[in-house]
Amino acid sequence: MRFVDTIEGLNEVFETDIPKNSVVLVTGAAGTLKSGFTFQVLSNYLEQKDEYGLYITLEQSKENHLQNMDSMGIALSNRLHISDFSDYRVLYDDFSDDLLSILEENILQFKKNIGEKCTCIAIDSLGALYSLLDVEPRDLRKSMYKMLETFRREKFTTFLILEEEKLSGMADPSTGMEGYLADGIIELGLQLKGNVANRYLRVRKMRASSHSMEPWILTVSDKGLKVYKGNF
């Protein structure tokens, strides 16, 4: 099982797999299926591998997240542990400015408990994480770089979800500091054509991987998400 075999049609977008131990940014506006995409990739991948992963949701409770996934036909693998915001509130009465370190410590502790078979993590989302921090942009970039380098050394494949505040089109190449820190960028968006709106997926970059850079339609089927070639 490869990461690109976890969603129907995704292996048409990629000629080779998403490299393990890389940091992948999944970015897009609200409603573009960022959480569903990331969750399905990890859950389906881990279900077929003798590996484990951690999905951290900072915006929804575990229950709400699972309800949302179930509504899209996305199943949960028992090998993917979900940790929501309330888990951290139980452990820490007050969030410090060093929340990144707290997250890093908990992720490393999770791997210590599971062992070397813990290979994948996802943070949903960076925007929610940033809202809890009171850090200057320059210091934030340094802290993010340090945390992501730790994840690479620990041989995690890391998925970071980032919601854009604006609805960007396919002609908008903008990406914040996260794009420079990530090995790959998967853009999910909405393309408006008259009164019709299509969700699309486009791989902006993926180091050490061969892939299409064209947009592909992303839709919800009765068995989760599906990717196919369309006309834009």
mmCIF file of N, CA, C and O in Angstrom, residues 16-84:
data_model
loop_
_atom_site.group_PDB
_atom_site.id
_atom_site.type_symbol
_atom_site.label_atom_id
_atom_site.label_comp_id
_atom_site.label_asym_id
_atom_site.label_seq_id
_atom_site.Cartn_x
_atom_site.Cartn_y
_atom_site.Cartn_z
ATOM 1 N N THR A 16 4.975 8.440 -8.900
ATOM 2 C CA THR A 16 5.643 7.768 -7.785
ATOM 3 C C THR A 16 4.944 8.178 -6.498
ATOM 4 O O THR A 16 4.126 9.093 -6.474
ATOM 5 N N ASP A 17 5.275 7.493 -5.419
ATOM 6 C CA ASP A 17 4.566 7.728 -4.167
ATOM 7 C C ASP A 17 5.016 9.026 -3.486
ATOM 8 O O ASP A 17 6.076 9.580 -3.789
ATOM 9 N N ILE A 18 4.203 9.504 -2.542
ATOM 10 C CA ILE A 18 4.625 10.573 -1.643
ATOM 11 C C ILE A 18 5.759 10.012 -0.791
ATOM 12 O O ILE A 18 5.588 8.978 -0.131
ATOM 13 N N PRO A 19 6.947 10.621 -0.802
ATOM 14 C CA PRO A 19 8.080 10.056 -0.076
ATOM 15 C C PRO A 19 7.830 9.970 1.427
ATOM 16 O O PRO A 19 7.282 10.897 2.035
ATOM 17 N N LYS A 20 8.211 8.858 1.996
ATOM 18 C CA LYS A 20 8.116 8.722 3.446
ATOM 19 C C LYS A 20 9.095 9.680 4.116
ATOM 20 O O LYS A 20 10.085 10.094 3.534
ATOM 21 N N ASN A 21 8.770 10.048 5.348
ATOM 22 C CA ASN A 21 9.576 10.953 6.177
ATOM 23 C C ASN A 21 9.525 12.399 5.682
ATOM 24 O O ASN A 21 10.336 13.221 6.109
ATOM 25 N N SER A 22 8.613 12.707 4.769
ATOM 26 C CA SER A 22 8.505 14.075 4.270
ATOM 27 C C SER A 22 7.429 14.843 5.023
ATOM 28 O O SER A 22 6.599 14.263 5.736
ATOM 29 N N VAL A 23 7.447 16.157 4.856
ATOM 30 C CA VAL A 23 6.435 17.045 5.435
ATOM 31 C C VAL A 23 5.560 17.549 4.297
ATOM 32 O O VAL A 23 6.054 18.174 3.355
ATOM 33 N N VAL A 24 4.266 17.258 4.368
ATOM 34 C CA VAL A 24 3.331 17.600 3.295
ATOM 35 C C VAL A 24 2.312 18.599 3.820
ATOM 36 O O VAL A 24 1.620 18.351 4.815
ATOM 37 N N LEU A 25 2.222 19.737 3.139
ATOM 38 C CA LEU A 25 1.249 20.771 3.490
ATOM 39 C C LEU A 25 0.003 20.572 2.642
ATOM 40 O O LEU A 25 0.075 20.550 1.412
ATOM 41 N N VAL A 26 -1.151 20.409 3.290
ATOM 42 C CA VAL A 26 -2.439 20.306 2.603
ATOM 43 C C VAL A 26 -3.165 21.617 2.841
ATOM 44 O O VAL A 26 -3.582 21.919 3.960
ATOM 45 N N THR A 27 -3.291 22.417 1.787
ATOM 46 C CA THR A 27 -3.776 23.775 1.949
ATOM 47 C C THR A 27 -4.992 24.052 1.078
ATOM 48 O O THR A 27 -5.171 23.432 0.029
ATOM 49 N N GLY A 28 -5.829 24.992 1.500
ATOM 50 C CA GLY A 28 -7.006 25.362 0.727
ATOM 51 C C GLY A 28 -7.995 26.138 1.575
ATOM 52 O O GLY A 28 -7.851 26.267 2.794
ATOM 53 N N ALA A 29 -9.019 26.657 0.912
ATOM 54 C CA ALA A 29 -10.056 27.430 1.590
ATOM 55 C C ALA A 29 -10.989 26.498 2.356
ATOM 56 O O ALA A 29 -10.915 25.270 2.245
ATOM 57 N N ALA A 30 -11.896 27.080 3.140
ATOM 58 C CA ALA A 30 -12.878 26.291 3.875
ATOM 59 C C ALA A 30 -13.750 25.506 2.895
ATOM 60 O O ALA A 30 -14.102 25.983 1.820
ATOM 61 N N GLY A 31 -14.070 24.267 3.269
ATOM 62 C CA GLY A 31 -14.961 23.467 2.452
ATOM 63 C C GLY A 31 -14.310 22.746 1.295
ATOM 64 O O GLY A 31 -15.005 22.215 0.418
ATOM 65 N N THR A 32 -12.985 22.674 1.266
ATOM 66 C CA THR A 32 -12.300 22.029 0.142
ATOM 67 C C THR A 32 -11.823 20.612 0.474
ATOM 68 O O THR A 32 -11.022 20.043 -0.264
ATOM 69 N N LEU A 33 -12.298 20.047 1.580
ATOM 70 C CA LEU A 33 -12.053 18.642 1.951
ATOM 71 C C LEU A 33 -10.640 18.365 2.428
ATOM 72 O O LEU A 33 -10.128 17.253 2.285
ATOM 73 N N LYS A 34 -10.007 19.353 3.050
ATOM 74 C CA LYS A 34 -8.631 19.163 3.526
ATOM 75 C C LYS A 34 -8.556 18.075 4.598
ATOM 76 O O LYS A 34 -7.701 17.199 4.543
ATOM 77 N N SER A 35 -9.457 18.151 5.577
ATOM 78 C CA SER A 35 -9.438 17.153 6.652
ATOM 79 C C SER A 35 -9.792 15.778 6.118
ATOM 80 O O SER A 35 -9.161 14.777 6.477
ATOM 81 N N GLY A 36 -10.811 15.719 5.250
ATOM 82 C CA GLY A 36 -11.214 14.440 4.686
ATOM 83 C C GLY A 36 -10.113 13.805 3.860
ATOM 84 O O GLY A 36 -9.861 12.598 3.953
ATOM 85 N N PHE A 37 -9.442 14.614 3.062
ATOM 86 C CA PHE A 37 -8.333 14.108 2.237
ATOM 87 C C PHE A 37 -7.238 13.531 3.117
ATOM 88 O O PHE A 37 -6.784 12.399 2.921
ATOM 89 N N THR A 38 -6.782 14.304 4.082
ATOM 90 C CA THR A 38 -5.678 13.875 4.944
ATOM 91 C C THR A 38 -6.049 12.645 5.752
ATOM 92 O O THR A 38 -5.270 11.694 5.864
ATOM 93 N N PHE A 39 -7.261 12.651 6.305
ATOM 94 C CA PHE A 39 -7.697 11.542 7.145
ATOM 95 C C PHE A 39 -7.825 10.257 6.335
ATOM 96 O O PHE A 39 -7.417 9.178 6.784
ATOM 97 N N GLN A 40 -8.375 10.352 5.128
ATOM 98 C CA GLN A 40 -8.526 9.152 4.311
ATOM 99 C C GLN A 40 -7.170 8.595 3.886
ATOM 100 O O GLN A 40 -6.969 7.379 3.891
ATOM 101 N N VAL A 41 -6.247 9.465 3.511
ATOM 102 C CA VAL A 41 -4.912 9.004 3.136
ATOM 103 C C VAL A 41 -4.278 8.227 4.290
ATOM 104 O O VAL A 41 -3.782 7.100 4.108
ATOM 105 N N LEU A 42 -4.294 8.796 5.482
ATOM 106 C CA LEU A 42 -3.644 8.137 6.618
ATOM 107 C C LEU A 42 -4.386 6.886 7.054
ATOM 108 O O LEU A 42 -3.765 5.834 7.300
ATOM 109 N N SER A 43 -5.711 6.959 7.157
ATOM 110 C CA SER A 43 -6.480 5.825 7.663
ATOM 111 C C SER A 43 -6.388 4.630 6.722
ATOM 112 O O SER A 43 -6.152 3.498 7.159
ATOM 113 N N ASN A 44 -6.533 4.863 5.420
ATOM 114 C CA ASN A 44 -6.460 3.761 4.465
ATOM 115 C C ASN A 44 -5.047 3.198 4.353
ATOM 116 O O ASN A 44 -4.851 1.992 4.205
ATOM 117 N N TYR A 45 -4.059 4.082 4.432
ATOM 118 C CA TYR A 45 -2.667 3.622 4.377
ATOM 119 C C TYR A 45 -2.347 2.735 5.575
ATOM 120 O O TYR A 45 -1.821 1.625 5.427
ATOM 121 N N LEU A 46 -2.667 3.207 6.768
ATOM 122 C CA LEU A 46 -2.326 2.463 7.975
ATOM 123 C C LEU A 46 -3.111 1.166 8.090
ATOM 124 O O LEU A 46 -2.616 0.185 8.656
ATOM 125 N N GLU A 47 -4.328 1.147 7.562
ATOM 126 C CA GLU A 47 -5.155 -0.060 7.629
ATOM 127 C C GLU A 47 -4.495 -1.223 6.888
ATOM 128 O O GLU A 47 -4.703 -2.389 7.238
ATOM 129 N N GLN A 48 -3.692 -0.917 5.883
ATOM 130 C CA GLN A 48 -3.058 -1.949 5.070
ATOM 131 C C GLN A 48 -1.583 -2.168 5.421
ATOM 132 O O GLN A 48 -0.919 -2.990 4.793
ATOM 133 N N LYS A 49 -1.103 -1.422 6.409
ATOM 134 C CA LYS A 49 0.309 -1.532 6.791
ATOM 135 C C LYS A 49 0.416 -1.912 8.264
ATOM 136 O O LYS A 49 -0.488 -1.664 9.063
ATOM 137 N N ASP A 50 1.522 -2.483 8.629
ATOM 138 C CA ASP A 50 1.778 -2.805 10.028
ATOM 139 C C ASP A 50 2.431 -1.586 10.681
ATOM 140 O O ASP A 50 3.551 -1.654 11.192
ATOM 141 N N GLU A 51 1.722 -0.456 10.624
ATOM 142 C CA GLU A 51 2.223 0.813 11.140
ATOM 143 C C GLU A 51 1.096 1.545 11.882
ATOM 144 O O GLU A 51 -0.080 1.156 11.776
ATOM 145 N N TYR A 52 1.454 2.610 12.595
ATOM 146 C CA TYR A 52 0.480 3.372 13.371
ATOM 147 C C TYR A 52 0.694 4.871 13.143
ATOM 148 O O TYR A 52 1.777 5.303 12.753
ATOM 149 N N GLY A 53 -0.369 5.639 13.400
ATOM 150 C CA GLY A 53 -0.280 7.076 13.207
ATOM 151 C C GLY A 53 -1.094 7.846 14.235
ATOM 152 O O GLY A 53 -1.909 7.276 14.969
ATOM 153 N N LEU A 54 -0.852 9.161 14.267
ATOM 154 C CA LEU A 54 -1.525 10.064 15.205
ATOM 155 C C LEU A 54 -2.111 11.236 14.433
ATOM 156 O O LEU A 54 -1.404 11.904 13.675
ATOM 157 N N TYR A 55 -3.419 11.454 14.619
ATOM 158 C CA TYR A 55 -4.113 12.576 13.980
ATOM 159 C C TYR A 55 -4.549 13.540 15.082
ATOM 160 O O TYR A 55 -5.369 13.196 15.927
ATOM 161 N N ILE A 56 -3.974 14.738 15.079
ATOM 162 C CA ILE A 56 -4.286 15.734 16.106
ATOM 163 C C ILE A 56 -5.249 16.751 15.519
ATOM 164 O O ILE A 56 -4.948 17.431 14.541
ATOM 165 N N THR A 57 -6.445 16.862 16.105
ATOM 166 C CA THR A 57 -7.420 17.839 15.660
ATOM 167 C C THR A 57 -7.563 18.941 16.706
ATOM 168 O O THR A 57 -7.898 18.676 17.866
ATOM 169 N N LEU A 58 -7.280 20.162 16.301
ATOM 170 C CA LEU A 58 -7.325 21.304 17.210
ATOM 171 C C LEU A 58 -8.571 22.167 16.995
ATOM 172 O O LEU A 58 -8.772 23.153 17.684
ATOM 173 N N GLU A 59 -9.399 21.779 16.021
ATOM 174 C CA GLU A 59 -10.584 22.575 15.715
ATOM 175 C C GLU A 59 -11.879 21.871 16.075
ATOM 176 O O GLU A 59 -12.865 22.509 16.403
ATOM 177 N N GLN A 60 -11.917 20.557 16.005
ATOM 178 C CA GLN A 60 -13.121 19.804 16.305
ATOM 179 C C GLN A 60 -12.843 18.794 17.408
ATOM 180 O O GLN A 60 -11.704 18.384 17.616
ATOM 181 N N SER A 61 -13.907 18.366 18.078
ATOM 182 C CA SER A 61 -13.763 17.263 19.014
ATOM 183 C C SER A 61 -13.595 15.980 18.217
ATOM 184 O O SER A 61 -13.900 15.918 17.019
ATOM 185 N N LYS A 62 -13.107 14.961 18.874
ATOM 186 C CA LYS A 62 -12.941 13.666 18.216
ATOM 187 C C LYS A 62 -14.270 13.165 17.675
ATOM 188 O O LYS A 62 -14.348 12.663 16.543
ATOM 189 N N GLU A 63 -15.334 13.326 18.455
ATOM 190 C CA GLU A 63 -16.645 12.842 18.049
ATOM 191 C C GLU A 63 -17.138 13.567 16.800
ATOM 192 O O GLU A 63 -17.628 12.942 15.854
ATOM 193 N N ASN A 64 -17.032 14.900 16.786
ATOM 194 C CA ASN A 64 -17.477 15.662 15.628
ATOM 195 C C ASN A 64 -16.646 15.342 14.396
ATOM 196 O O ASN A 64 -17.170 15.270 13.277
ATOM 197 N N HIS A 65 -15.356 15.164 14.601
ATOM 198 C CA HIS A 65 -14.480 14.835 13.476
ATOM 199 C C HIS A 65 -14.885 13.496 12.858
ATOM 200 O O HIS A 65 -15.000 13.382 11.624
ATOM 201 N N LEU A 66 -15.133 12.498 13.693
ATOM 202 C CA LEU A 66 -15.493 11.182 13.182
ATOM 203 C C LEU A 66 -16.859 11.209 12.497
ATOM 204 O O LEU A 66 -17.075 10.512 11.495
ATOM 205 N N GLN A 67 -17.779 12.004 13.016
ATOM 206 C CA GLN A 67 -19.083 12.139 12.368
ATOM 207 C C GLN A 67 -18.930 12.741 10.981
ATOM 208 O O GLN A 67 -19.588 12.313 10.014
ATOM 209 N N ASN A 68 -18.059 13.736 10.864
ATOM 210 C CA ASN A 68 -17.814 14.371 9.580
ATOM 211 C C ASN A 68 -17.195 13.373 8.598
ATOM 212 O O ASN A 68 -17.583 13.310 7.419
ATOM 213 N N MET A 69 -16.235 12.578 9.072
ATOM 214 C CA MET A 69 -15.613 11.588 8.209
ATOM 215 C C MET A 69 -16.629 10.526 7.788
ATOM 216 O O MET A 69 -16.660 10.104 6.621
ATOM 217 N N ASP A 70 -17.448 10.093 8.709
ATOM 218 C CA ASP A 70 -18.450 9.065 8.407
ATOM 219 C C ASP A 70 -19.441 9.560 7.362
ATOM 220 O O ASP A 70 -19.883 8.783 6.501
ATOM 221 N N SER A 71 -19.786 10.843 7.406
ATOM 222 C CA SER A 71 -20.739 11.404 6.437
ATOM 223 C C SER A 71 -20.173 11.377 5.024
ATOM 224 O O SER A 71 -20.923 11.451 4.047
ATOM 225 N N MET A 72 -18.850 11.290 4.897
ATOM 226 C CA MET A 72 -18.206 11.224 3.588
ATOM 227 C C MET A 72 -17.784 9.812 3.208
ATOM 228 O O MET A 72 -17.095 9.610 2.219
ATOM 229 N N GLY A 73 -18.183 8.831 4.016
ATOM 230 C CA GLY A 73 -17.847 7.449 3.720
ATOM 231 C C GLY A 73 -16.407 7.083 4.011
ATOM 232 O O GLY A 73 -15.889 6.102 3.469
ATOM 233 N N ILE A 74 -15.748 7.861 4.878
ATOM 234 C CA ILE A 74 -14.342 7.619 5.213
ATOM 235 C C ILE A 74 -14.273 6.865 6.532
ATOM 236 O O ILE A 74 -14.740 7.357 7.563
ATOM 237 N N ALA A 75 -13.700 5.681 6.515
ATOM 238 C CA ALA A 75 -13.641 4.834 7.704
ATOM 239 C C ALA A 75 -12.392 5.141 8.523
ATOM 240 O O ALA A 75 -11.389 5.621 8.004
ATOM 241 N N LEU A 76 -12.475 4.849 9.813
ATOM 242 C CA LEU A 76 -11.344 5.023 10.717
ATOM 243 C C LEU A 76 -10.605 3.708 10.884
ATOM 244 O O LEU A 76 -11.206 2.681 11.173
ATOM 245 N N SER A 77 -9.302 3.749 10.680
ATOM 246 C CA SER A 77 -8.470 2.591 10.973
ATOM 247 C C SER A 77 -8.153 2.568 12.465
ATOM 248 O O SER A 77 -7.913 3.611 13.087
ATOM 249 N N ASN A 78 -8.150 1.381 13.036
ATOM 250 C CA ASN A 78 -7.777 1.246 14.448
ATOM 251 C C ASN A 78 -6.315 1.574 14.680
ATOM 252 O O ASN A 78 -5.879 1.722 15.824
ATOM 253 N N ARG A 79 -5.569 1.696 13.597
ATOM 254 C CA ARG A 79 -4.143 2.028 13.701
ATOM 255 C C ARG A 79 -3.892 3.540 13.699
ATOM 256 O O ARG A 79 -2.745 3.966 13.832
ATOM 257 N N LEU A 80 -4.971 4.314 13.531
ATOM 258 C CA LEU A 80 -4.843 5.772 13.552
ATOM 259 C C LEU A 80 -5.499 6.313 14.811
ATOM 260 O O LEU A 80 -6.723 6.273 14.964
ATOM 261 N N HIS A 81 -4.688 6.822 15.712
ATOM 262 C CA HIS A 81 -5.189 7.379 16.967
ATOM 263 C C HIS A 81 -5.547 8.842 16.760
ATOM 264 O O HIS A 81 -4.806 9.585 16.114
ATOM 265 N N ILE A 82 -6.699 9.258 17.300
ATOM 266 C CA ILE A 82 -7.136 10.647 17.183
ATOM 267 C C ILE A 82 -6.993 11.328 18.536
ATOM 268 O O ILE A 82 -7.499 10.840 19.549
ATOM 269 N N SER A 83 -6.305 12.437 18.549
ATOM 270 C CA SER A 83 -6.120 13.233 19.760
ATOM 271 C C SER A 83 -6.701 14.615 19.508
ATOM 272 O O SER A 83 -6.278 15.314 18.584
ATOM 273 N N ASP A 84 -7.713 14.995 20.296
ATOM 274 C CA ASP A 84 -8.326 16.298 20.058
ATOM 275 C C ASP A 84 -7.871 17.326 21.089
ATOM 276 O O ASP A 84 -7.140 17.029 22.030
#
